[in-house]
XYZ file of C-alpha atoms in Angstrom:
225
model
C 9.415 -0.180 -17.120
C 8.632 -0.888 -13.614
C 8.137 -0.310 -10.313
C 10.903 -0.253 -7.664
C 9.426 -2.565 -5.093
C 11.921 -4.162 -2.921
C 11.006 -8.217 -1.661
C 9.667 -6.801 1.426
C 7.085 -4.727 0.020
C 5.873 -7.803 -2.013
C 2.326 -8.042 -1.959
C 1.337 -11.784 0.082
C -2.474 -12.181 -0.291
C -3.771 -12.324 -3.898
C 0.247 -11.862 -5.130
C -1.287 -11.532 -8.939
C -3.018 -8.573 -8.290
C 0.492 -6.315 -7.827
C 1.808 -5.250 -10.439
C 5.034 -3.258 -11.230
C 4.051 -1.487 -14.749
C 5.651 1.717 -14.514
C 2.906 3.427 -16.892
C 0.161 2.157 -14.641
C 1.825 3.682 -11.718
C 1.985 6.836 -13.546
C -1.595 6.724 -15.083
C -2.877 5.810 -11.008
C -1.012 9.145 -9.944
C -2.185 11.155 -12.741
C -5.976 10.223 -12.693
C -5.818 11.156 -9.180
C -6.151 14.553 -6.967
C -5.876 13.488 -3.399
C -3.768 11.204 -1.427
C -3.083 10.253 1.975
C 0.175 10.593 4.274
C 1.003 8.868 7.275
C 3.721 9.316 9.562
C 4.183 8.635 13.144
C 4.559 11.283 15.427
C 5.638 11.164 18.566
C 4.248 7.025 18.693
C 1.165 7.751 17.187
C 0.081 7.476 13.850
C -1.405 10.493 12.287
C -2.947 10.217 8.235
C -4.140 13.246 6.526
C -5.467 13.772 2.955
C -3.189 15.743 0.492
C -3.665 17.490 -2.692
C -0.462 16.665 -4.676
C 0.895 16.189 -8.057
C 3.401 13.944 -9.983
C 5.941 15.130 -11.775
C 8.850 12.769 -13.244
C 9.756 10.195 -11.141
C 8.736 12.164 -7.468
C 5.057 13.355 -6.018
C 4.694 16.961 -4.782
C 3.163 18.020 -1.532
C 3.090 21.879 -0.328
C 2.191 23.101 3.364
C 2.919 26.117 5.154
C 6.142 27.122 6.990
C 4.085 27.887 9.655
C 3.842 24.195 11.084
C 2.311 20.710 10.424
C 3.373 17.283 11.069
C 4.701 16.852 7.099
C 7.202 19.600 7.439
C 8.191 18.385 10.650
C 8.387 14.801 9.271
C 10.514 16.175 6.521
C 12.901 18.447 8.730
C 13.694 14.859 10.864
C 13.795 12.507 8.198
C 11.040 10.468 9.165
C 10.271 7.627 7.274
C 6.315 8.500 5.679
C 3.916 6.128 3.649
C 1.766 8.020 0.858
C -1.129 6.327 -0.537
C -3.426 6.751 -3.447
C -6.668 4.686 -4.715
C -8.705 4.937 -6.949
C -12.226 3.011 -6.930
C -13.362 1.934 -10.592
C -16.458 0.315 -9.612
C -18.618 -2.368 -7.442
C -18.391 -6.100 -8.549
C -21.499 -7.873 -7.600
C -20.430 -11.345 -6.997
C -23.781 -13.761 -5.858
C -22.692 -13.795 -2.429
C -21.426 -11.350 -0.384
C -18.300 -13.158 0.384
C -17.383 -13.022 -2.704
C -18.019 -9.555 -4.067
C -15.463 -7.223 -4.669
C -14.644 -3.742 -5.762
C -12.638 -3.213 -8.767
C -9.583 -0.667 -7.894
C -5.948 0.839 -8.081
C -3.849 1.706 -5.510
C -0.839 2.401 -4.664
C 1.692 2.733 -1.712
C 5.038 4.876 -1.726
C 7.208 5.055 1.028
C 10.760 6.730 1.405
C 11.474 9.818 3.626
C 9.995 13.645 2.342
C 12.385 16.257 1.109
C 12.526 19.904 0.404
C 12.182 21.083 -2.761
C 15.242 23.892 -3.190
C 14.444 27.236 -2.979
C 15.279 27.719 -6.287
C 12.875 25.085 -7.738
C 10.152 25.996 -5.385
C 8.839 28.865 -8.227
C 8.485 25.723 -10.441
C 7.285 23.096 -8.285
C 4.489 25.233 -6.909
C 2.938 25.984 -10.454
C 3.612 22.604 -11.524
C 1.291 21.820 -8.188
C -1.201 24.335 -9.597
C -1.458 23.027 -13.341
C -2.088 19.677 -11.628
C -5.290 20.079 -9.567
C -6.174 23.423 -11.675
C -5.207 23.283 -15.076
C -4.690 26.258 -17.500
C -5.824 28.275 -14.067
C -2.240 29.903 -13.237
C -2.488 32.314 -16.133
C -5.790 33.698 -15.581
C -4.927 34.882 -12.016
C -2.345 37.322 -10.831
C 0.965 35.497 -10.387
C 2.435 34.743 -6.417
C 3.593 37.371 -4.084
C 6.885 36.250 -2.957
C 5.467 36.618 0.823
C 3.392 33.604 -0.257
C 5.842 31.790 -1.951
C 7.959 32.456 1.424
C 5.040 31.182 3.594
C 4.797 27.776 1.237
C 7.106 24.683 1.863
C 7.148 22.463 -0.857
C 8.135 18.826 -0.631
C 8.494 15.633 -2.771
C 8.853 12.105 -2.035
C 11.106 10.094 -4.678
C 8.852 7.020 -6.532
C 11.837 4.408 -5.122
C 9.846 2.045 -3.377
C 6.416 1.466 -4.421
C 3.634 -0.992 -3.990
C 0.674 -1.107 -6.557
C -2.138 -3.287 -6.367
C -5.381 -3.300 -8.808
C -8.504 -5.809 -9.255
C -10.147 -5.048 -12.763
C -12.780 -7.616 -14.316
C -16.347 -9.302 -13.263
C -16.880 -11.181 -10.600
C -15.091 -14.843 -10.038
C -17.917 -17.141 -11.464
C -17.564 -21.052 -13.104
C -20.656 -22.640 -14.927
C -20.255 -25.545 -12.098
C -19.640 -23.441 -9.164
C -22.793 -24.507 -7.600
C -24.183 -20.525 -7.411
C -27.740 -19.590 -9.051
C -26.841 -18.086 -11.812
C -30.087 -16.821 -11.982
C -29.505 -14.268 -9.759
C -27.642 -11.133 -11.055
C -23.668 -10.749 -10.908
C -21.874 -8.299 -12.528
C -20.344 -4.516 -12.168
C -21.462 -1.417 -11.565
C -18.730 1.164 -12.788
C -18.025 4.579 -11.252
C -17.925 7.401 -12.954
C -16.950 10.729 -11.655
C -17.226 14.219 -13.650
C -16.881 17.838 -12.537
C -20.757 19.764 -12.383
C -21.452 23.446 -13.389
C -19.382 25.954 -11.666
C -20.662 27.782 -9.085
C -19.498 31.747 -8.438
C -18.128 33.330 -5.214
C -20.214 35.208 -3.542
C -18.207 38.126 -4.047
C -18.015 37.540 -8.198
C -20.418 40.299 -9.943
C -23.347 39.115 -11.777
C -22.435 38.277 -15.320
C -18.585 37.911 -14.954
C -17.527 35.265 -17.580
C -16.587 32.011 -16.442
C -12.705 31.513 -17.518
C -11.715 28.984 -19.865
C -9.883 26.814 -17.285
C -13.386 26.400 -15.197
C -15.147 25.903 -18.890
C -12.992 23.095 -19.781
C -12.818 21.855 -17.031
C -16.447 21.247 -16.159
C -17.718 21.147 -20.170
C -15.773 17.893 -19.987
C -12.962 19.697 -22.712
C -10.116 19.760 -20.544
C -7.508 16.864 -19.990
C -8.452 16.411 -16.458
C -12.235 16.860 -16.845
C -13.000 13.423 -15.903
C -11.451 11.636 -13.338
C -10.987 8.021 -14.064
């Protein structure tokens, strides 16, 4: 399977580094919590960091009703970018020039839609499982004022752009370098801490399961790759 990336979305420096591995695509979007979406508004470009989640083939966003740029975006059919990276680790080459970071990304652009209002129920908990898992059922469920006050929008995984650098750093035996001197890679590795309670939370509540798995490194999304 692969990616829908049209010739002028081909990547031109370091061309091997795209690829168009559907699976990757989808593990890049899953591993991650946050992305970024730009638009233009008005001339100027405006970026801002999104929770969102993928489901299928299309990546949710939410907002309120009560303004911002994405809505607006949406309601003109605007063509948006959404970006995602993830940062694996630090490749210590033995020069600066040629040290690196190893990483996936990924670029989708297309134009935002509304989510009907009769999928909005569904999207919004789907949105929920994704950056809180198993959290939805331990809480009470959505007053429809705040389902009302919630726009939720997805932007269709047509034409994407994925780029990704994995591996040590470029080294020969007759390269001319000192190989005496250290190359190599530093990984990253990110895990959730212990949870902290609300101010508000009485002494000796019990931490719910979705905050124990989570942080105890049980859940499916306790580490972030």
């Amino acid at each position: 399977m692969t990616t829908a990336t049209t010739p002028a979305r081909r990547i031109r420096r370091l061309p091997d580094r795209q690829t168009t591995d559907r699976f990757a695509l989808h593990d890049l979007l899953d591993s991650e919590l946050v992305g970024h979406l730009a638009v233009a508004v008005d001339g100027v470009p405006v970026i801002v960091p999104m929770g969102y989640a993928r489901v299928g083939e299309h990546v949710l966003l939410h907002g309120s009703t009560g303004g911002g740029f994405a809505l607006r975006a949406a309601s003109a059919r605007r063509p948006v970018a959404f970006s995602v990276t993830a940062l694996d680790g630090l490749v210590y080459a033995r020069s600066l020039f040629d040290s690196s970071m190893n990483y996936r990304s990924a670029t989708v652009q297309g134009v935002l839609e509304a989510v009907p209002a009769d999928e909005t129920d569904a999207a919004l908990l789907a949105l929920s499982e994704r950056l809180m898992p198993g959290r939805p059922a331990e809480v009470r469920g959505m007053h429809r004022k705040e389902v009302a006050a919630t726009r939720v929008l997805r932007l269709a995984l047509d034409d994407v752009v994925m780029k990704q650098r994995s591996g040590g750093p470029s080294e020969e035996p007759d390269d001319g370098e000192d190989h005496s001197t250290w190359a190599g890679v530093v990984p990253l590795e990110r895990r959730w801490g212990a949870p902290i309670a609300s101010g508000l939370t009485p002494a000796g509540t019990p931490v719910p399961d979705s905050v124990i798995a989570l942080s105890t490194g049980n859940g499916a999304d306790a580490t972030l790759r």
